[in-house]
């Protein structure tokens, strides 16, 4: 397919007037090729043609309006090729369009105290998860995964201009009058200008809102990259290149597991006693209340991704009053029994490329999408522990990470204060910057517990 520039060939009757045109026509016929374009593609000439070895391969050929400022018309067509598709049709819930009023009314009728009475942690979680799945099926719409969505940067006004332009093109193709062509060109210019304005406004909007919705900003930037980020192909241990998705996942899993710290817990260090409080000041049991759960849910961002259980923060925020009581019950049972439901331990691990060659597993780092419900309990436990440590002054004053009212900024302010003080005193100052390689992967979990 392309602009062959043989405008004097009559493709319907297979005749030509020029020598070069006739030679090209003979070549097409001698090669047993079929030409599918019969309408003019530039002015009154058929310059852009579509050739195929079998006529049945191509169907529904349409000559459409020019793309942008081009003076050649577009050629739209369907290629009929049979191919095996092993991909299953997948659907996903559209949580921002759920019928949450009906969902809240449904959940409010459940007597959670009797439903979860005399049950274990795992049993309570299975009951709660079953009810959540039930209301999601009832009140949240499904959408086919992978279906092309509307372009977000197009405003309603821009869409109206585009539709009007398309309508004027069809009118011109039907009449062929110069007046209708002039109307179409004016509609084209207006649509192009409105698309640019709409795109500019959308980009400004997501740029100004990056602090509150960084996900939309980076998704838009990534969609504009010429080369899309993807994993692999990867180099195996034997030097061979791996292209199959399952084998690449196994290769990444082996590498991610290999960097974990191999601990020798037979010899543990003797820790110096730091706590000097009274006996009743020791860290007590955490009792989770529905109010505490509701507060933590309201602190969550509604655009975060769910874990493998499929429960996103958006859903919890919409049913916070109805879900906080059963969640508090499950959390307290988990703390009392020392049992974490298996589903909370599972994660969807996404390999993110860092730098270097994309063919090497060591150049990827794992990001785990864990259960949002489990994160709620983790935050409640973390607050309980940190409050005790801060109250009893068990955290080093030099620590600025993971503490309220402290951050990288406060750390830098203290650092600059010390440096300027030493320089004013005439003392030499040497600064050493350290970065631990794969620090989070090498945390000794068994030793710390």
CSV table of C-alpha atoms in Angstrom, one decimal:
chain,number,residue,atom,x,y,z
A,1,UNK,CA,0.0,0.0,0.0
A,2,UNK,CA,1.2,3.5,-0.8
A,3,UNK,CA,1.4,6.4,-3.2
A,4,UNK,CA,2.6,4.8,-6.5
A,5,UNK,CA,1.9,8.0,-8.5
A,6,UNK,CA,0.3,6.2,-11.4
A,7,UNK,CA,-2.7,8.5,-11.8
A,8,UNK,CA,-3.5,7.6,-15.4
A,9,UNK,CA,-4.5,4.0,-14.8
A,10,UNK,CA,-8.2,3.1,-14.9
A,11,UNK,CA,-8.3,0.4,-12.3
A,12,UNK,CA,-11.9,-0.5,-12.9
A,13,UNK,CA,-11.3,-1.3,-16.6
A,14,UNK,CA,-7.6,-2.1,-16.2
A,15,UNK,CA,-6.5,0.4,-18.9
A,16,UNK,CA,-3.8,3.1,-19.0
A,17,UNK,CA,-2.7,5.9,-21.3
A,18,UNK,CA,1.0,6.2,-20.5
A,19,UNK,CA,3.9,3.9,-21.1
A,20,UNK,CA,5.1,3.8,-17.5
A,21,UNK,CA,1.6,3.4,-16.3
A,22,UNK,CA,1.0,0.4,-18.6
A,23,UNK,CA,4.3,-1.2,-17.5
A,24,UNK,CA,3.2,-1.0,-13.9
A,25,UNK,CA,-0.2,-2.3,-14.7
A,26,UNK,CA,1.4,-5.2,-16.6
A,27,UNK,CA,3.6,-5.9,-13.5
A,28,UNK,CA,0.6,-6.0,-11.2
A,29,UNK,CA,-1.3,-8.4,-13.5
A,30,UNK,CA,1.7,-10.6,-14.1
A,31,UNK,CA,2.2,-10.9,-10.4
A,32,UNK,CA,-1.4,-11.9,-9.9
A,33,UNK,CA,-2.1,-9.1,-7.5
A,34,UNK,CA,-5.4,-7.5,-6.8
A,35,UNK,CA,-5.8,-3.7,-6.5
A,36,UNK,CA,-8.6,-2.7,-4.1
A,37,UNK,CA,-8.8,1.1,-4.4
A,38,UNK,CA,-11.4,2.4,-7.0
A,39,UNK,CA,-12.1,5.9,-5.8
A,40,UNK,CA,-9.8,9.0,-6.1
A,41,UNK,CA,-7.3,9.5,-3.3
A,42,UNK,CA,-5.9,12.9,-4.4
A,43,UNK,CA,-8.0,15.2,-6.5
A,44,UNK,CA,-9.6,13.1,-9.2
A,45,UNK,CA,-6.7,10.6,-9.4
A,46,UNK,CA,-6.1,7.2,-7.8
A,47,UNK,CA,-2.6,7.7,-6.7
A,48,UNK,CA,-2.7,5.6,-3.4
A,49,UNK,CA,-3.3,2.0,-4.1
A,50,UNK,CA,-3.7,-1.2,-2.1
A,51,UNK,CA,-2.4,-4.5,-3.5
A,52,UNK,CA,-2.9,-8.0,-2.2
A,53,UNK,CA,-2.0,-11.5,-3.4
A,54,UNK,CA,-5.5,-12.7,-2.7
A,55,UNK,CA,-8.6,-10.6,-3.2
A,56,UNK,CA,-10.4,-12.2,-0.2
A,57,UNK,CA,-7.7,-10.9,2.2
A,58,UNK,CA,-9.0,-7.3,2.0
A,59,UNK,CA,-12.5,-6.1,2.8
A,60,UNK,CA,-14.6,-3.0,3.5
A,61,UNK,CA,-12.2,-0.5,1.7
A,62,UNK,CA,-13.2,3.1,2.4
A,63,UNK,CA,-11.8,6.4,1.2
A,64,UNK,CA,-11.9,8.8,4.1
A,65,UNK,CA,-11.0,12.4,4.7
A,66,UNK,CA,-7.3,13.5,4.6
A,67,UNK,CA,-5.2,13.2,7.8
A,68,UNK,CA,-4.2,16.6,9.1
A,69,UNK,CA,-3.0,18.9,6.4
A,70,UNK,CA,-2.2,16.2,3.9
A,71,UNK,CA,-3.7,16.5,0.4
A,72,UNK,CA,-4.1,12.7,0.1
A,73,UNK,CA,-7.2,10.9,1.4
A,74,UNK,CA,-7.0,8.1,4.0
A,75,UNK,CA,-7.6,4.5,3.0
A,76,UNK,CA,-9.4,2.4,5.7
A,77,UNK,CA,-9.7,-1.3,5.2
A,78,UNK,CA,-10.0,-4.6,7.0
A,79,UNK,CA,-7.5,-7.4,6.6
A,80,UNK,CA,-9.2,-10.8,7.1
A,81,UNK,CA,-6.6,-13.1,8.6
A,82,UNK,CA,-7.4,-16.1,10.7
A,83,UNK,CA,-5.1,-16.5,13.7
A,84,UNK,CA,-5.2,-18.4,16.9
A,85,UNK,CA,-5.8,-16.2,19.9
A,86,UNK,CA,-4.9,-17.9,23.2
A,87,UNK,CA,-5.6,-14.8,25.2
A,88,UNK,CA,-8.8,-15.1,27.3
A,89,UNK,CA,-11.2,-12.3,27.5
A,90,UNK,CA,-10.7,-10.6,30.8
A,91,UNK,CA,-13.0,-8.1,32.6
A,92,UNK,CA,-12.3,-5.6,35.3
A,93,UNK,CA,-14.5,-3.8,37.7
A,94,UNK,CA,-15.1,0.0,37.2
A,95,UNK,CA,-15.1,1.0,40.8
A,96,UNK,CA,-15.5,4.8,40.1
A,97,UNK,CA,-18.9,4.0,38.6
A,98,UNK,CA,-20.3,1.7,41.4
A,99,UNK,CA,-23.8,1.9,42.8
A,100,UNK,CA,-22.5,2.7,46.3
A,101,UNK,CA,-25.7,3.9,47.8
A,102,UNK,CA,-27.3,0.5,47.2
A,103,UNK,CA,-24.1,-1.2,48.3
A,104,UNK,CA,-24.1,0.6,51.6
A,105,UNK,CA,-27.8,-0.3,52.2
A,106,UNK,CA,-27.1,-3.9,51.5
A,107,UNK,CA,-24.1,-4.1,53.9
A,108,UNK,CA,-25.9,-2.1,56.7
A,109,UNK,CA,-28.4,-5.0,57.0
A,110,UNK,CA,-25.7,-7.5,58.0
A,111,UNK,CA,-25.4,-8.3,61.7
A,112,UNK,CA,-21.6,-8.6,61.8
A,113,UNK,CA,-21.5,-9.4,65.5
A,114,UNK,CA,-23.5,-12.6,65.1
A,115,UNK,CA,-22.1,-13.5,61.7
A,116,UNK,CA,-18.5,-13.4,63.0
A,117,UNK,CA,-19.2,-14.8,66.5
A,118,UNK,CA,-17.0,-17.7,67.7
A,119,UNK,CA,-15.1,-17.8,64.4
A,120,UNK,CA,-11.3,-18.0,63.8
A,121,UNK,CA,-9.3,-15.3,62.0
A,122,UNK,CA,-9.3,-17.2,58.7
A,123,UNK,CA,-13.0,-18.0,58.9
A,124,UNK,CA,-14.0,-14.4,59.7
A,125,UNK,CA,-11.8,-13.1,56.8
A,126,UNK,CA,-13.4,-15.6,54.4
A,127,UNK,CA,-16.9,-14.6,55.4
A,128,UNK,CA,-16.0,-10.9,55.1
A,129,UNK,CA,-14.3,-11.4,51.7
A,130,UNK,CA,-17.2,-13.4,50.4
A,131,UNK,CA,-19.6,-10.5,51.3
A,132,UNK,CA,-17.3,-8.0,49.7
A,133,UNK,CA,-17.1,-10.1,46.5
A,134,UNK,CA,-20.9,-10.4,46.6
A,135,UNK,CA,-21.6,-6.6,46.7
A,136,UNK,CA,-18.9,-5.9,44.1
A,137,UNK,CA,-20.7,-8.4,41.7
A,138,UNK,CA,-24.1,-6.8,42.4
A,139,UNK,CA,-23.3,-3.1,42.4
A,140,UNK,CA,-20.0,-2.6,40.4
A,141,UNK,CA,-20.0,-2.7,36.6
A,142,UNK,CA,-17.6,-4.8,34.6
A,143,UNK,CA,-15.6,-3.6,31.6
A,144,UNK,CA,-13.7,-5.7,29.0
A,145,UNK,CA,-10.0,-5.4,29.8
A,146,UNK,CA,-7.9,-4.0,27.0
A,147,UNK,CA,-10.7,-2.1,25.3
A,148,UNK,CA,-9.5,1.2,23.9
A,149,UNK,CA,-10.7,4.0,26.1
A,150,UNK,CA,-11.7,7.5,24.9
A,151,UNK,CA,-8.9,10.0,24.6
A,152,UNK,CA,-9.0,11.9,27.8
A,153,UNK,CA,-7.5,15.1,26.4
A,154,UNK,CA,-10.4,15.7,24.0
A,155,UNK,CA,-13.0,18.0,25.4
A,156,UNK,CA,-16.7,17.8,24.5
A,157,UNK,CA,-16.3,20.9,22.3
A,158,UNK,CA,-13.4,19.2,20.4
A,159,UNK,CA,-15.4,16.1,19.8
A,160,UNK,CA,-18.3,18.1,18.4
A,161,UNK,CA,-15.9,19.9,16.0
A,162,UNK,CA,-14.5,16.5,14.9
A,163,UNK,CA,-17.9,15.1,14.2
A,164,UNK,CA,-18.9,18.2,12.3
A,165,UNK,CA,-15.7,18.0,10.2
A,166,UNK,CA,-16.4,14.3,9.4
A,167,UNK,CA,-20.0,15.1,8.4
A,168,UNK,CA,-18.8,17.9,6.1
A,169,UNK,CA,-16.3,15.5,4.5
A,170,UNK,CA,-19.1,13.0,3.7
A,171,UNK,CA,-21.2,15.9,2.2
A,172,UNK,CA,-18.3,16.9,0.0
A,173,UNK,CA,-17.7,13.3,-1.1
A,174,UNK,CA,-21.3,13.0,-2.1
A,175,UNK,CA,-21.7,16.4,-4.0
A,176,UNK,CA,-18.1,17.0,-5.1
A,177,UNK,CA,-18.8,20.8,-5.1
A,178,UNK,CA,-16.1,23.4,-4.5
A,179,UNK,CA,-18.5,25.1,-2.0
A,180,UNK,CA,-18.8,22.0,0.2
A,181,UNK,CA,-15.1,21.5,0.0
A,182,UNK,CA,-14.5,25.0,1.3
A,183,UNK,CA,-16.9,24.3,4.2
A,184,UNK,CA,-15.0,21.1,4.9
A,185,UNK,CA,-11.7,22.9,5.0
A,186,UNK,CA,-13.0,25.5,7.4
A,187,UNK,CA,-14.4,22.7,9.6
A,188,UNK,CA,-11.0,20.9,9.4
A,189,UNK,CA,-9.1,24.1,10.6
A,190,UNK,CA,-11.6,24.7,13.4
A,191,UNK,CA,-11.4,21.0,14.6
A,192,UNK,CA,-7.5,21.1,14.5
A,193,UNK,CA,-7.4,24.3,16.5
A,194,UNK,CA,-9.8,23.0,19.1
A,195,UNK,CA,-7.9,19.7,19.4
A,196,UNK,CA,-4.7,21.6,20.1
A,197,UNK,CA,-6.5,23.9,22.7
A,198,UNK,CA,-8.1,20.9,24.4
A,199,UNK,CA,-4.8,19.0,24.5
A,200,UNK,CA,-3.0,22.0,26.0
A,201,UNK,CA,-5.7,22.5,28.6
A,202,UNK,CA,-5.6,18.8,29.6
A,203,UNK,CA,-1.8,18.8,29.9
A,204,UNK,CA,-1.9,21.9,32.1
A,205,UNK,CA,-4.5,20.4,34.3
A,206,UNK,CA,-2.6,17.2,35.0
A,207,UNK,CA,0.6,19.2,35.5
A,208,UNK,CA,-1.0,21.5,38.0
A,209,UNK,CA,-2.6,18.5,39.8
A,210,UNK,CA,0.5,16.3,40.0
A,211,UNK,CA,0.8,16.7,43.7
A,212,UNK,CA,-2.6,15.1,44.3
A,213,UNK,CA,-2.7,12.8,41.3
A,214,UNK,CA,0.7,11.9,40.1
A,215,UNK,CA,-0.5,8.6,38.7
A,216,UNK,CA,-2.4,10.4,35.8
A,217,UNK,CA,0.5,12.6,35.0
A,218,UNK,CA,3.1,9.8,34.7
A,219,UNK,CA,0.6,7.6,32.8
A,220,UNK,CA,0.1,10.4,30.3
A,221,UNK,CA,3.9,11.0,29.9
A,222,UNK,CA,4.5,7.2,29.4
A,223,UNK,CA,1.8,7.0,26.8
A,224,UNK,CA,3.7,9.7,24.8
A,225,UNK,CA,7.0,7.9,24.8
A,226,UNK,CA,8.1,6.5,21.5
A,227,UNK,CA,9.5,3.4,23.1
A,228,UNK,CA,7.1,1.8,25.6
A,229,UNK,CA,8.5,0.2,28.8
A,230,UNK,CA,8.4,-3.5,28.7
A,231,UNK,CA,10.2,-6.4,30.4
A,232,UNK,CA,12.6,-8.6,28.5
A,233,UNK,CA,13.6,-10.5,26.6
A,234,UNK,CA,15.9,-11.7,29.4
A,235,UNK,CA,19.3,-13.4,29.4
A,236,UNK,CA,19.2,-16.8,31.2
A,237,UNK,CA,21.8,-18.3,33.4
A,238,UNK,CA,23.1,-20.3,30.4
A,239,UNK,CA,23.4,-17.2,28.2
A,240,UNK,CA,20.4,-18.0,26.1
A,241,UNK,CA,17.7,-15.4,25.5
A,242,UNK,CA,14.3,-16.0,27.1
A,243,UNK,CA,11.3,-14.6,25.4
A,244,UNK,CA,8.4,-16.6,26.8
A,245,UNK,CA,6.5,-14.7,29.5
A,246,UNK,CA,6.3,-17.6,32.0
A,247,UNK,CA,10.0,-18.4,31.7
A,248,UNK,CA,10.9,-14.7,32.1
A,249,UNK,CA,8.8,-14.6,35.3
A,250,UNK,CA,10.6,-17.6,36.6
A,251,UNK,CA,14.0,-16.0,35.8
A,252,UNK,CA,13.1,-12.8,37.6
A,253,UNK,CA,11.7,-14.7,40.6
A,254,UNK,CA,14.9,-16.7,40.9
A,255,UNK,CA,17.0,-13.5,40.9
A,256,UNK,CA,14.7,-11.6,43.3
A,257,UNK,CA,14.9,-14.5,45.7
A,258,UNK,CA,18.7,-14.8,45.4
A,259,UNK,CA,19.3,-11.3,46.9
A,260,UNK,CA,17.5,-12.0,50.1
A,261,UNK,CA,19.7,-12.2,53.2
A,262,UNK,CA,20.6,-15.7,54.2
A,263,UNK,CA,20.5,-15.5,58.0
A,264,UNK,CA,22.3,-17.5,60.6
A,265,UNK,CA,19.9,-17.3,63.6
A,266,UNK,CA,21.9,-19.8,65.6
A,267,UNK,CA,24.0,-16.9,67.0
A,268,UNK,CA,22.1,-13.7,67.7
A,269,UNK,CA,23.5,-10.5,69.2
A,270,UNK,CA,22.8,-9.6,72.8
A,271,UNK,CA,20.9,-6.3,72.7
A,272,UNK,CA,21.5,-3.6,75.3
A,273,UNK,CA,18.5,-2.7,77.4
A,274,UNK,CA,17.2,0.7,76.5
A,275,UNK,CA,13.8,0.8,78.2
A,276,UNK,CA,14.0,2.2,81.7
A,277,UNK,CA,10.3,2.7,82.4
A,278,UNK,CA,8.0,1.2,84.9
A,279,UNK,CA,6.5,-2.3,84.5
A,280,UNK,CA,3.0,-1.0,83.6
A,281,UNK,CA,4.6,1.3,81.0
A,282,UNK,CA,5.6,-1.6,78.8
A,283,UNK,CA,4.1,-2.0,75.3
A,284,UNK,CA,0.6,-3.3,75.8
A,285,UNK,CA,-1.7,-5.2,73.5
A,286,UNK,CA,-3.2,-3.3,70.6
A,287,UNK,CA,-7.0,-3.1,70.7
A,288,UNK,CA,-8.4,-2.1,67.3
A,289,UNK,CA,-11.7,-0.1,67.3
A,290,UNK,CA,-14.0,0.6,64.4
A,291,UNK,CA,-13.2,4.3,64.8
A,292,UNK,CA,-9.5,3.6,64.4
A,293,UNK,CA,-10.1,1.6,61.2
A,294,UNK,CA,-12.4,4.3,59.8
A,295,UNK,CA,-9.8,6.9,60.4
A,296,UNK,CA,-7.1,4.9,58.6
A,297,UNK,CA,-9.4,4.2,55.6
A,298,UNK,CA,-10.1,7.9,55.2
A,299,UNK,CA,-6.4,8.6,55.1
A,300,UNK,CA,-6.0,6.4,52.0
A,301,UNK,CA,-5.8,7.6,48.4
A,302,UNK,CA,-8.6,6.4,46.3
A,303,UNK,CA,-6.5,6.0,43.1
A,304,UNK,CA,-4.1,3.3,44.5
A,305,UNK,CA,-4.0,-0.2,43.0
A,306,UNK,CA,-5.5,-3.2,44.8
A,307,UNK,CA,-3.6,-6.4,45.8
A,308,UNK,CA,-4.5,-9.9,44.6
A,309,UNK,CA,-7.7,-9.8,46.6
A,310,UNK,CA,-9.0,-7.2,44.2
A,311,UNK,CA,-10.2,-4.8,46.9
A,312,UNK,CA,-9.1,-1.2,46.1
A,313,UNK,CA,-9.0,1.8,48.5
A,314,UNK,CA,-11.8,3.4,46.4
A,315,UNK,CA,-14.2,0.6,47.5
A,316,UNK,CA,-13.3,0.9,51.2
A,317,UNK,CA,-13.7,4.7,51.2
A,318,UNK,CA,-17.2,4.4,49.8
A,319,UNK,CA,-18.3,1.8,52.4
A,320,UNK,CA,-16.2,2.9,55.3
A,321,UNK,CA,-19.0,3.1,57.9
A,322,UNK,CA,-20.3,-0.3,57.0
A,323,UNK,CA,-16.9,-2.1,56.7
A,324,UNK,CA,-15.1,-0.7,59.8
A,325,UNK,CA,-16.9,-2.9,62.3
A,326,UNK,CA,-16.1,-6.3,60.7
A,327,UNK,CA,-12.6,-5.2,59.8
A,328,UNK,CA,-11.9,-4.3,63.5
A,329,UNK,CA,-13.2,-7.8,64.5
A,330,UNK,CA,-10.9,-9.5,62.0
A,331,UNK,CA,-7.9,-7.4,63.0
A,332,UNK,CA,-8.3,-8.1,66.7
A,333,UNK,CA,-8.6,-11.8,66.1
A,334,UNK,CA,-5.5,-11.7,64.0
A,335,UNK,CA,-3.5,-10.0,66.7
A,336,UNK,CA,-4.9,-12.3,69.4
A,337,UNK,CA,-4.3,-15.6,67.5
A,338,UNK,CA,-1.1,-14.5,65.8
A,339,UNK,CA,-2.5,-15.6,62.5
A,340,UNK,CA,-2.4,-13.7,59.2
A,341,UNK,CA,-4.8,-14.9,56.5
A,342,UNK,CA,-3.0,-16.4,53.6
A,343,UNK,CA,-4.5,-14.0,51.1
A,344,UNK,CA,-2.9,-11.1,52.9
A,345,UNK,CA,0.6,-12.6,52.3
A,346,UNK,CA,0.2,-12.9,48.6
A,347,UNK,CA,1.4,-10.1,46.3
A,348,UNK,CA,1.3,-9.2,42.7
A,349,UNK,CA,5.0,-8.5,42.0
A,350,UNK,CA,5.8,-6.0,39.2
A,351,UNK,CA,9.4,-5.8,37.9
A,352,UNK,CA,10.5,-2.2,37.4
A,353,UNK,CA,13.5,-1.4,35.2
A,354,UNK,CA,16.2,0.7,36.9
A,355,UNK,CA,19.1,1.1,34.5
A,356,UNK,CA,21.6,-0.7,32.3
A,357,UNK,CA,20.6,-3.5,29.9
A,358,UNK,CA,16.9,-4.6,29.8
A,359,UNK,CA,18.1,-8.1,29.1
A,360,UNK,CA,19.5,-8.7,32.6
A,361,UNK,CA,17.3,-9.6,35.5
A,362,UNK,CA,19.6,-7.7,38.0
A,363,UNK,CA,18.6,-4.4,36.4
A,364,UNK,CA,15.0,-4.8,37.6
A,365,UNK,CA,13.6,-4.2,41.1
A,366,UNK,CA,10.5,-5.9,42.4
A,367,UNK,CA,7.5,-3.8,43.5
A,368,UNK,CA,4.8,-5.8,45.4
A,369,UNK,CA,1.1,-4.9,45.3
A,370,UNK,CA,-0.2,-6.4,48.5
A,371,UNK,CA,-3.6,-6.5,50.1
A,372,UNK,CA,-5.0,-3.0,51.0
A,373,UNK,CA,-6.7,-4.6,54.0
A,374,UNK,CA,-3.4,-6.0,55.3
A,375,UNK,CA,-1.8,-2.5,54.9
A,376,UNK,CA,-4.5,-1.1,57.1
A,377,UNK,CA,-3.6,-3.4,60.0
A,378,UNK,CA,0.1,-2.8,59.4
A,379,UNK,CA,-0.4,1.0,59.7
A,380,UNK,CA,-2.4,0.5,62.9
A,381,UNK,CA,0.4,-1.6,64.4
A,382,UNK,CA,3.1,0.8,63.2
A,383,UNK,CA,1.3,3.8,64.9
A,384,UNK,CA,1.0,1.8,68.1
A,385,UNK,CA,4.7,0.9,68.1
A,386,UNK,CA,6.0,4.3,67.1
A,387,UNK,CA,3.9,6.1,69.7
A,388,UNK,CA,5.4,3.8,72.4
A,389,UNK,CA,9.0,4.4,71.1
A,390,UNK,CA,8.6,8.1,70.8
A,391,UNK,CA,6.9,8.4,74.3
A,392,UNK,CA,9.8,6.5,75.9
A,393,UNK,CA,12.5,8.2,73.8
A,394,UNK,CA,13.7,4.9,72.3
A,395,UNK,CA,14.3,6.4,68.8
A,396,UNK,CA,17.6,8.1,68.1
A,397,UNK,CA,17.2,11.9,67.7
A,398,UNK,CA,19.1,11.7,64.5
A,399,UNK,CA,16.4,9.6,62.8
A,400,UNK,CA,14.1,11.6,60.5
A,401,UNK,CA,12.5,8.9,58.4
A,402,UNK,CA,9.1,7.4,59.2
A,403,UNK,CA,8.3,9.8,62.0
A,404,UNK,CA,5.7,12.5,62.3
A,405,UNK,CA,6.8,16.1,61.7
A,406,UNK,CA,10.1,14.8,60.3
A,407,UNK,CA,11.2,14.3,56.7
A,408,UNK,CA,14.1,14.7,54.3
A,409,UNK,CA,13.7,18.5,54.6
A,410,UNK,CA,14.1,18.5,58.4
A,411,UNK,CA,17.1,16.2,58.0
A,412,UNK,CA,18.8,18.6,55.5
A,413,UNK,CA,18.1,21.6,57.8
A,414,UNK,CA,19.8,19.9,60.7
A,415,UNK,CA,22.7,18.8,58.5
A,416,UNK,CA,23.2,22.4,57.1
A,417,UNK,CA,23.0,23.8,60.6
A,418,UNK,CA,25.8,21.5,61.8
A,419,UNK,CA,27.9,22.2,58.7
A,420,UNK,CA,27.6,26.0,58.9
A,421,UNK,CA,28.4,25.8,62.6
A,422,UNK,CA,31.6,23.9,62.0
A,423,UNK,CA,32.6,26.1,59.1
A,424,UNK,CA,32.1,29.2,61.3
A,425,UNK,CA,34.3,27.7,63.9
A,426,UNK,CA,37.0,27.1,61.3
A,427,UNK,CA,36.8,23.3,61.6
A,428,UNK,CA,37.4,21.1,58.5
A,429,UNK,CA,34.3,19.3,57.2
A,430,UNK,CA,34.3,16.0,55.2
A,431,UNK,CA,31.1,14.5,53.9
A,432,UNK,CA,30.6,10.9,52.9
A,433,UNK,CA,27.5,9.8,51.0
A,434,UNK,CA,26.5,6.1,51.2
A,435,UNK,CA,23.9,4.2,49.4
A,436,UNK,CA,23.1,0.6,50.4
A,437,UNK,CA,22.6,-1.7,47.4
A,438,UNK,CA,19.2,-3.4,47.5
A,439,UNK,CA,18.8,-2.4,51.1
A,440,UNK,CA,15.1,-3.4,51.4
A,441,UNK,CA,15.7,-6.8,50.0
A,442,UNK,CA,18.4,-7.5,52.5
A,443,UNK,CA,16.5,-6.7,55.7
A,444,UNK,CA,17.0,-9.7,58.1
A,445,UNK,CA,13.4,-10.5,58.8
A,446,UNK,CA,14.0,-13.6,61.0
A,447,UNK,CA,16.5,-11.7,63.2
A,448,UNK,CA,14.4,-8.6,63.6
A,449,UNK,CA,11.4,-10.7,64.7
